XYZ file of C-alpha atoms in Angstrom:
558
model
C 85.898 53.269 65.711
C 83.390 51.107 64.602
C 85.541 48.757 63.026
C 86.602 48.177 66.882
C 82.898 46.129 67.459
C 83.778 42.855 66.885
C 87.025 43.324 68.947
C 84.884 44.207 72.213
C 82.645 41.530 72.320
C 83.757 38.968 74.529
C 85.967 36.488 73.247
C 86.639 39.413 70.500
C 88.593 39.498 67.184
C 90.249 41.913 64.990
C 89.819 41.225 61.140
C 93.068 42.754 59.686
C 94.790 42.478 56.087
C 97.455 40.306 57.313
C 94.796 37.993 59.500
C 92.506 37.560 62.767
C 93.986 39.243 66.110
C 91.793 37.822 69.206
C 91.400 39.612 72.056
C 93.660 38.746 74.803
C 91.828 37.995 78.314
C 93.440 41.594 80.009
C 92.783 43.819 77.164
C 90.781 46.861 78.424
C 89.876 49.267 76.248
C 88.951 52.652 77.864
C 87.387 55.395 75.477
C 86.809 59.465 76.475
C 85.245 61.846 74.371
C 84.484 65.559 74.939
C 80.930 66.105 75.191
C 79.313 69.334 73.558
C 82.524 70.866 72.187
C 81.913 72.477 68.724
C 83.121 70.032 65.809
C 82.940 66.691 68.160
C 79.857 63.889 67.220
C 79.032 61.304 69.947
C 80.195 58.306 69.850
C 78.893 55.957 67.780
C 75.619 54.085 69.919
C 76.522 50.642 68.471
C 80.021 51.421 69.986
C 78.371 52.948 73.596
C 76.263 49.467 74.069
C 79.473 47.846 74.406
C 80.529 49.198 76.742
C 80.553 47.426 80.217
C 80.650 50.564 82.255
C 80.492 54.732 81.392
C 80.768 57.565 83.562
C 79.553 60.996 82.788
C 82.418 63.600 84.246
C 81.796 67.382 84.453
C 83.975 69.770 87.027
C 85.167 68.508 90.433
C 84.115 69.270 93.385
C 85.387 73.043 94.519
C 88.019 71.255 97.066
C 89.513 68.647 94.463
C 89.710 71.728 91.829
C 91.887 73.194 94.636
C 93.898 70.527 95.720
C 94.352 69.719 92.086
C 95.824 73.389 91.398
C 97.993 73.224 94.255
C 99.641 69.954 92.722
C 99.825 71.352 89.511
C 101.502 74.631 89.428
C 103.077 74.734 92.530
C 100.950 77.594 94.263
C 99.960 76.478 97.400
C 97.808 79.779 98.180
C 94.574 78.445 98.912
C 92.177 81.392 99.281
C 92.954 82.938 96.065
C 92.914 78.903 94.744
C 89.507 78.599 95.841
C 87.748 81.557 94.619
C 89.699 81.275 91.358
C 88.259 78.172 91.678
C 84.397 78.804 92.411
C 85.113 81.860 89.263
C 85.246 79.136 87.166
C 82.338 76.706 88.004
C 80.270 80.041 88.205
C 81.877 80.698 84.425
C 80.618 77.350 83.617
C 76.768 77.294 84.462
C 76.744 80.861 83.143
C 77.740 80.073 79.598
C 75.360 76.644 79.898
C 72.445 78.799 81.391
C 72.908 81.227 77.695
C 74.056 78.654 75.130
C 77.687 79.936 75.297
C 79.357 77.634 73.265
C 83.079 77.694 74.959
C 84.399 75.759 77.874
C 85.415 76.959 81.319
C 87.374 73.651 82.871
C 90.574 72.770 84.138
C 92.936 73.997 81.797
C 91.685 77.180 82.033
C 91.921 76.842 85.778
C 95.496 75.941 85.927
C 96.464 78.331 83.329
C 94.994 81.169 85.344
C 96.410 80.146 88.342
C 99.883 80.274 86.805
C 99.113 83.590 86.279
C 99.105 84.613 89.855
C 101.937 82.584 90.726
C 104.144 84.543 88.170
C 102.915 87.565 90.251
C 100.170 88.611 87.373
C 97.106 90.420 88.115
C 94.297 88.045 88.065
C 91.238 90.464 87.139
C 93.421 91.545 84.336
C 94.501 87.792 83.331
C 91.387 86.288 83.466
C 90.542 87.661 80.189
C 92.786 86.218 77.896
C 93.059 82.759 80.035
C 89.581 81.927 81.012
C 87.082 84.473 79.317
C 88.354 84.754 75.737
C 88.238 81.097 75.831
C 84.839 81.048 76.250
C 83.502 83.630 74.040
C 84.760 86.902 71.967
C 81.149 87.836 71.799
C 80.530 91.402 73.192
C 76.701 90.213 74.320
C 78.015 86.949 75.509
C 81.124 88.678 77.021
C 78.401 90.925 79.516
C 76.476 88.397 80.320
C 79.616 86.612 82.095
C 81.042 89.702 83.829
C 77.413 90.697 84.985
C 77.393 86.911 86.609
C 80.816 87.575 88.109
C 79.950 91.457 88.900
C 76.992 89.920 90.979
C 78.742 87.127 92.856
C 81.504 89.573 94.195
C 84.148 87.104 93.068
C 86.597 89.231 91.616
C 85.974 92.046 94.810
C 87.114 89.322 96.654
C 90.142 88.023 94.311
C 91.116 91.926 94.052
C 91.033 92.597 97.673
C 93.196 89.491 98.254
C 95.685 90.592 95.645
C 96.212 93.654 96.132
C 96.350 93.414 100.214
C 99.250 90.476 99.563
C 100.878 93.129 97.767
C 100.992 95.870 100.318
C 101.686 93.251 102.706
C 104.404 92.785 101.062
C 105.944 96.200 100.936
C 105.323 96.537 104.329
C 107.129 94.106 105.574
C 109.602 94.357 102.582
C 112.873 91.765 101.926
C 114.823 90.251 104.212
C 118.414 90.596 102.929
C 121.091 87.741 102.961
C 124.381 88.007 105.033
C 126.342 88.301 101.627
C 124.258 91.179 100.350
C 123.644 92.756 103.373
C 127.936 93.148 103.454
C 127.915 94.328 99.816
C 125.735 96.917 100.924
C 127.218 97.904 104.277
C 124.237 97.082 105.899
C 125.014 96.560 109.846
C 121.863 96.961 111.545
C 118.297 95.145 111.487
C 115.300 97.524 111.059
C 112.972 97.168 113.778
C 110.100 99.107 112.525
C 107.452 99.215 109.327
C 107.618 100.988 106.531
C 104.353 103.177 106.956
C 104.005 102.524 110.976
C 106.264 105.004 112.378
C 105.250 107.856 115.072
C 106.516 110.249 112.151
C 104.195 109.059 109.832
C 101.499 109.164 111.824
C 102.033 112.444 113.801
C 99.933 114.119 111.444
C 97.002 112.134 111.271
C 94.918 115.545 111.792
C 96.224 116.931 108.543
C 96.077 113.392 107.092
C 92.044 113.472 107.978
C 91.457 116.841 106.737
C 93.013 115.913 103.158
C 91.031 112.647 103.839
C 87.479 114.662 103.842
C 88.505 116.728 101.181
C 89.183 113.888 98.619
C 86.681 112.163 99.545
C 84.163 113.622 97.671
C 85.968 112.787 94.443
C 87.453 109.273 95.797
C 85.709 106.751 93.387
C 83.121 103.891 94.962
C 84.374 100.385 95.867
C 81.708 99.343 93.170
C 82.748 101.892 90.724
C 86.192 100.829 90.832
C 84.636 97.487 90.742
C 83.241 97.869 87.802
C 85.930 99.478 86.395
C 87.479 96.483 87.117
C 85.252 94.353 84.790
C 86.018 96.465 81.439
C 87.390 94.701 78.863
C 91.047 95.799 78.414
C 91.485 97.700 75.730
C 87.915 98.344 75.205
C 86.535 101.548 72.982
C 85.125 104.272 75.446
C 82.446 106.628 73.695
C 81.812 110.163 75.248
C 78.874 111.270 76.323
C 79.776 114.368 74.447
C 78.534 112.259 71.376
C 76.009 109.992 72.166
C 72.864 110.666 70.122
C 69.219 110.025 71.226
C 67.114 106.895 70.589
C 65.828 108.209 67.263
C 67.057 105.728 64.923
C 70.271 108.134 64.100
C 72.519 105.467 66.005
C 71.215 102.699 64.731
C 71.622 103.904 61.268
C 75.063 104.830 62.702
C 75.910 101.415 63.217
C 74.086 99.956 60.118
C 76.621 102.843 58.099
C 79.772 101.489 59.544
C 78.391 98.026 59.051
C 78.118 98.629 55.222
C 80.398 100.931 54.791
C 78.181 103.601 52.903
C 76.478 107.022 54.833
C 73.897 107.675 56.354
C 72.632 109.577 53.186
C 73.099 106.731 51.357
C 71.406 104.473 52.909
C 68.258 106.660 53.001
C 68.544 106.927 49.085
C 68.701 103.074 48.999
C 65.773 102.411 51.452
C 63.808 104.760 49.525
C 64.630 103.075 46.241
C 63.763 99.842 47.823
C 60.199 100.594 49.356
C 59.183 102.244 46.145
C 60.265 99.098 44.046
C 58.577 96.861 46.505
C 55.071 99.308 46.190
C 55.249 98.735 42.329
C 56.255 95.099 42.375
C 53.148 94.381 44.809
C 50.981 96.455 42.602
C 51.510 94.235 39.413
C 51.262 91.400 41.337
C 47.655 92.627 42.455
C 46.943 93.932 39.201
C 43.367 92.429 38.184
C 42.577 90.811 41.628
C 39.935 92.117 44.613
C 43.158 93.340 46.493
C 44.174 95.738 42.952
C 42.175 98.778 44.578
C 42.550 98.665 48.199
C 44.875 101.055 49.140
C 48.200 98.714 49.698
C 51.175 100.419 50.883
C 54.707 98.227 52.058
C 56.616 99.784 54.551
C 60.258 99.268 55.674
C 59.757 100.108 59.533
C 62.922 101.729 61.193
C 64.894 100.661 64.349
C 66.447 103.208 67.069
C 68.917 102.585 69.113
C 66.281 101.771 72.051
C 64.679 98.896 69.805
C 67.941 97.451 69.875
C 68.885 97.150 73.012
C 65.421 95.732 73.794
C 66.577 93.360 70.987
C 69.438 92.350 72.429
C 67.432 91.781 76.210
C 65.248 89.706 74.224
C 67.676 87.303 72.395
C 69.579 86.625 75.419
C 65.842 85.637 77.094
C 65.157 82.977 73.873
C 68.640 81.901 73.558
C 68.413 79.128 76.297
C 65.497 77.748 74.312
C 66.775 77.760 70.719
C 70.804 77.925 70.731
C 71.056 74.289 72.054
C 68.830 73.362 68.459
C 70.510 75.485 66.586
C 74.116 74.652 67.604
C 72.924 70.555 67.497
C 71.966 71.472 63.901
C 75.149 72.668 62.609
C 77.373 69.659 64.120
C 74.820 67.737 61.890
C 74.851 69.894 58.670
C 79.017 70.261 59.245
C 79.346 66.207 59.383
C 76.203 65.601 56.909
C 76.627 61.616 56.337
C 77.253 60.766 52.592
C 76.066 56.910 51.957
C 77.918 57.039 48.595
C 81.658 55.274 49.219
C 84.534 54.625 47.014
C 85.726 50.822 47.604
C 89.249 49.929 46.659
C 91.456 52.733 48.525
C 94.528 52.609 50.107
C 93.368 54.449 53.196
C 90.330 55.362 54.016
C 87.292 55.966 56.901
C 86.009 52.250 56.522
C 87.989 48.716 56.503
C 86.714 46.240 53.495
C 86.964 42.789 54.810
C 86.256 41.712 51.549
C 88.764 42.757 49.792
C 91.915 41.307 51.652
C 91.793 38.533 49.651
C 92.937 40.558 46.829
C 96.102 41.417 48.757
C 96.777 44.378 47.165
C 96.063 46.214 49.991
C 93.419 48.527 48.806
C 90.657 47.537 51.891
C 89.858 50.693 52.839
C 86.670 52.253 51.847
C 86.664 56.574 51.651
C 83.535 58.636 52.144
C 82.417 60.749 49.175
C 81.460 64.611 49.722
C 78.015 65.351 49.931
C 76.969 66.372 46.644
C 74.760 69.885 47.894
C 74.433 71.167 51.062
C 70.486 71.425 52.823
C 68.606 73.914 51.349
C 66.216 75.903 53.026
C 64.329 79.211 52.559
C 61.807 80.688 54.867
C 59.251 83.544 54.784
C 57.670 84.354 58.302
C 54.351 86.353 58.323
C 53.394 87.619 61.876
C 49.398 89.066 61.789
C 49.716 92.352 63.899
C 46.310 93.083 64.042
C 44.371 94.947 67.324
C 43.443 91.410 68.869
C 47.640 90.548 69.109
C 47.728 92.500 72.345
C 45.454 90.148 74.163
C 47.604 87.551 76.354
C 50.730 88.336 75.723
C 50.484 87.075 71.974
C 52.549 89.721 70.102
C 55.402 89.209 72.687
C 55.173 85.863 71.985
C 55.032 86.414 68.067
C 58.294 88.579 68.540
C 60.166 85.886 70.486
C 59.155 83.421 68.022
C 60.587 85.545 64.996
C 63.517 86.262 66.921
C 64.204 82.899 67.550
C 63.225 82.171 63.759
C 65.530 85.167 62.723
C 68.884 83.659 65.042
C 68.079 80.202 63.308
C 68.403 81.522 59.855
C 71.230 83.825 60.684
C 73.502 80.705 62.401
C 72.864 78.585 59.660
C 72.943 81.104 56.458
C 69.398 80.579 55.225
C 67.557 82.973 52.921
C 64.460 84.201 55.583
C 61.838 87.007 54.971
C 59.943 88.659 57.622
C 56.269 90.199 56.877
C 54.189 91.646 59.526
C 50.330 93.418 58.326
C 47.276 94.743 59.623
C 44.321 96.178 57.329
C 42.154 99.715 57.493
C 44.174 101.729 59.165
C 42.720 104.998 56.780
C 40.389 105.060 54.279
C 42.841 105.359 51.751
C 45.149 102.601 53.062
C 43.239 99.708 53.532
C 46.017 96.933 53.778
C 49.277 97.610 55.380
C 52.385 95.594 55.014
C 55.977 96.058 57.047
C 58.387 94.535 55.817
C 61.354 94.163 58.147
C 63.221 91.814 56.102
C 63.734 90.805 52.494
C 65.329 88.187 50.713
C 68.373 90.946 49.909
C 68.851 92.037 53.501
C 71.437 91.271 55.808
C 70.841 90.994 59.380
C 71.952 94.265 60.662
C 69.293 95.494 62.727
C 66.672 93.715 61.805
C 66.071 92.443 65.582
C 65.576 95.801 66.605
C 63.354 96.613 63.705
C 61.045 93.392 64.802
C 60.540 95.278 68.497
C 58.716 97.697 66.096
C 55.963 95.149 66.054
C 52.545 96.182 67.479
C 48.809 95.461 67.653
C 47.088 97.809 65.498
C 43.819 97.482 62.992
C 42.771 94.331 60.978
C 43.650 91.565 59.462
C 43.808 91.009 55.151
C 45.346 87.459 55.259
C 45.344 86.910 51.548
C 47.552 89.762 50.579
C 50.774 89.179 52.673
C 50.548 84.884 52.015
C 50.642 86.164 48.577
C 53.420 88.685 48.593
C 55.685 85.930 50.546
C 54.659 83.070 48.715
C 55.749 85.045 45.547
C 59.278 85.749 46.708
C 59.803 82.361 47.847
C 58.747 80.682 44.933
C 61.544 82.859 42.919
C 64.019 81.381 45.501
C 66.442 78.379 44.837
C 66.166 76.633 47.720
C 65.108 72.782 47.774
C 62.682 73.579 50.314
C 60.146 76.469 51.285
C 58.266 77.037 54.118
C 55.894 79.837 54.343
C 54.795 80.086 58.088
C 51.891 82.344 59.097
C 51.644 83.359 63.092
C 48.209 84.669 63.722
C 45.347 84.681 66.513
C 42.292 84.668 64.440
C 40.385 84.247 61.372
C 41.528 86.970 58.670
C 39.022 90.088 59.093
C 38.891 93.254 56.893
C 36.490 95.885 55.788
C 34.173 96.522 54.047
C 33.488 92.679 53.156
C 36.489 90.329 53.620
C 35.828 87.741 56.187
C 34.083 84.354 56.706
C 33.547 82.052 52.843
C 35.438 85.574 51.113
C 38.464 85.537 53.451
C 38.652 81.622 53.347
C 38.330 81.291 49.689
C 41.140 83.875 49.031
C 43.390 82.258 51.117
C 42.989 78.530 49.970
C 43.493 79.729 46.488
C 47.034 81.180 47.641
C 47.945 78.038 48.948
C 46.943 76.469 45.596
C 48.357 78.796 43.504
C 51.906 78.570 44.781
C 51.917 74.587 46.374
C 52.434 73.680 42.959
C 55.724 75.972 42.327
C 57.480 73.953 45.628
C 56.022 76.546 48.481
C 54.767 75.038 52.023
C 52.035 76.263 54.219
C 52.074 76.722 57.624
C 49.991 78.280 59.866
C 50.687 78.588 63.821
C 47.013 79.481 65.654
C 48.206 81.251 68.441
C 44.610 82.535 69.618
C 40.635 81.560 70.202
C 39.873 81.067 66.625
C 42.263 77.913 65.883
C 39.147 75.564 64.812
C 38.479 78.277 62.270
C 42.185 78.407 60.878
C 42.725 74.747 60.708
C 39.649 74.491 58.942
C 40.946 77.561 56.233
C 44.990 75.974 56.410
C 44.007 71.997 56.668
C 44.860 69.625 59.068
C 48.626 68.976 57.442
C 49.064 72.690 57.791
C 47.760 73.834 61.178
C 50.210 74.411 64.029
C 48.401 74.667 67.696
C 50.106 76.468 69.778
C 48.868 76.576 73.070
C 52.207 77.181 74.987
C 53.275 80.203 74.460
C 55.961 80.220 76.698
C 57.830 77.694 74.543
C 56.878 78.512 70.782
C 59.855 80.317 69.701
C 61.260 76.409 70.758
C 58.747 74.822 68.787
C 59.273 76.914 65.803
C 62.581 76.251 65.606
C 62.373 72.856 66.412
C 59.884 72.791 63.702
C 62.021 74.013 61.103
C 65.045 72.210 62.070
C 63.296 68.989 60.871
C 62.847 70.628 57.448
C 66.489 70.608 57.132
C 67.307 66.994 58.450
């Protein structure tokens, strides 16, 4: 498209192999693009400035969608047309609103409505015409039949449908002459099916049987709801369901791996005690070696998840449109290595026409690696987190951290610690993600965060910093949340606490790893003094650092 700059200027030309094309005085050139459809890049801002005019278009106005449907299919309905129609602008701001990466436009609009005309249930065909081109995701999937569930849309597309039916019947077909002959048919009905005296004669026993099944009649919103299942959807008993203790999230993670339960137990075991020995040796002949340090792998029930999920969709506004910019720009990454002297290609070589042997194109080479980026997160869950709302904001943060390095397959660990919680365990480390983990349920394993004792800074920097320095990644970031200067008994605070820390960072800056702390609390001075300037995040809005954080880390891949 580039290549098209010279040719839009005024008074324009076209460099080609067989010679200059100018612009004749009429030519207009008029360019559309899709904006924020997955795989598309904008066009080209050298391209954009020449442009005399642009226009921005998003869905019509409610009565043009309408008028526009009519045209198109041939349905000339228009109540069904225009909640159809309002269905799908409130499908629209609904899937902007939560980062929903499909499209609810036309198209789906007229494709829907073709539906109907063909006689088609509508609540039933707006799955596979409107929804399923949005999103397959079950979360995603709720969140847009709880915004249509709300609205009363589809009671009011239902009612219409099903009254035209029984409309219908009532008044049933009129025959032709010819058919009417065929059948013997003489005479002209002159009453409704359904509105006879007979029929009604015995509206007492009618009412009786009324009362009697109405006790078991279901609601208008239960059948409603019913309504807004997905077809086809699994159904599990109550019979079966098991109680927030972890034994259906472990159900889940089972099916997810495709071992048992038992299994998995064995294998979490195995884990936590290699991760105990591991952190002893690395504390072997250091002030931490007899203090009492115990990792532990922290366990999610089925109630952590769902608060999870209710938390994800609350962040996703603020870190899918990053995350989802990001991976249009890793999936196009720009090579600035070319091979000249091609027969076709993604550039035009002016300067080789005069070769005439027509290689003048110009082909991008692959990039040679991909970004690289590993991450270890520390959050400090010490007794002064619950002030202000700072460990919910700590757990957003890592959430949004954790759906960053999930969308774009990045190695991430996840540390949280606290110190003196018994005499015999002095520092106390939960580790709710490692290196080797997948991502099954390690959201609802983070809503196991909580305030509780002190702080012992030096030991969990160290433990990360370790890990990431064994990774491969061309970049590491080790990012520390925390409200305060490190405090532990009987000793470790103030010059102690500071010293241990800096030497951390200087042990492991020189194998590759980076330091970051966010201050999230009062003592900020005193961490940007222990971190450094380059190193100190202030984060005074807590409302947007899960944004920030991502945002922050993005720019580590660019």
């Amino acid at each position: 498209m580039v290549a098209l700059n010279s040719a839009l200027e005024a008074n324009g030309m076209l460099n080609t192999p067989t010679g200059l094309i100018r612009r004749h005085p009429d030519c207009v050139v008029v360019i559309t693009t899709n904006r924020n459809y997955q795989g598309t890049r904008p066009l080209n801002e050298s391209l954009r400035d020449r442009m005399q005019h642009a226009e921005k278009m998003d869905l019509p106005p409610l009565e043009v969608m309408v008028s526009r449907g009519m045209a198109k299919t041939g349905f000339d309905h228009k109540e069904p047309l225009t909640i159809m129609g309002k269905v799908i602008r409130l499908l629209e701001e609904t899937a902007k609103a939560n980062a929903i990466k499909g499209v609810a436009g036309m198209r789906s609009y007229f494709y829907w409505v073709n539906t109907v005309k063909q006689g088609q249930d509508p609540l039933i065909t707006l799955y596979p015409k409107v929804l399923y081109k949005l999103t397959t995701e079950p979360s995603e999937l709720s969140l847009l039949e709880d915004a249509l569930e709300k609205s009363g849309l589809l009671k009011d597309l239902s009612a219409w449908y099903h009254g035209r039916n029984l409309q219908a019947f009532k008044e049933g077909r009129r025959l032709s002459q010819t058919e009417a002959d065929a059948r013997n048919i003489t005479e002209e009905a002159t009453t409704l099916v359904g509105a006879s005296d007979e029929v009604n004669s015995d509206s007492k026993e009618t009412t009786e049987e009324t009362d009697s099944l109405a006790e078991t009649a279901p609601t208008e919103s239960d059948t409603s709801k019913e309504a807004m299942k997905l077809p086809d959807s699994e159904e599990h008993s109550d019979a079966v369901s098991q109680s927030a203790t972890g034994t259906e999230a472990e159900a889940d993670e089972a099916v997810h791996t495709g071992a048992t339960a038992k299994d998995l137990a064995e294998q979490e075991k195995t884990l936590k005690k290699q991760l105990n020995q591991k952190a002893r040796k690395l504390f072997k002949g250091t002030t931490h070696e007899k203090e009492g340090l115990i990792i532990h792998r922290p366990k999610a029930t089925a109630e952590n998840q769902r608060e999870a999920q209710a938390l994800l969709r609350e962040i996703q506004p603020q870190v899918a449109p990053i995350i989802k910019k990001l991976k249009e720009i890793l999936e196009n990454e720009v090579s600035v290595d070319f091979s000249r002297g091609q027969y076709t290609g993604t550039r035009f070589d002016a300067s080789r026409v005069a070769y005439e042997d027509f290689r003048t194109f110009s082909k991008k080479n692959p990039p040679q690696e991909a970004p690289s980026l590993a991450i270890g997160l520390r959050v400090d869950e010490s007794g002064s987190m619950v002030r202000e709302g700072r460990l919910s904001a700590a757990q957003k943060a890592a959430m949004g951290v954790l759906s960053f390095s999930k969308e774009l397959d990045l190695p991430l660990m996840i540390y949280g610690d606290t110190a003196d919680l018994s005499s015999r365990e002095k520092t106390s480390i939960y580790s709710y993600k490692e290196f080797s983990d997948d991502y099954q349920n390690v959201p609802g394993k983070l809503m196991t965060m909580k305030p509780r004792q002190n702080n012992r800074d030096g030991v969990p920097l160290r433990l990360l910093a370790e890990a990431l320095a064994k990774e491969t990644a061309t970049t590491k970031v080790l990012l520390s949340i925390s409200d305060g200067q490190p405090k532990a008994l009987p000793d470790y605070t103030g010059k102690k606490a500071r010293e241990d820390i800096q030497q951390v960072i200087a042990d492991y800056e020189r194998q590759g790893v980076i330091f970051l702390a966010a201050a999230i609390g009062e003592d900020q001075e005193i961490i940007r003094e222990i971190y450094g300037e380059h190193r100190f995040l202030d984060i005074s809005d807590l409302q947007h650092f899960p944004e920030e954080l991502v945002n922050l880390l993005a720019r580590y891949l660019d």
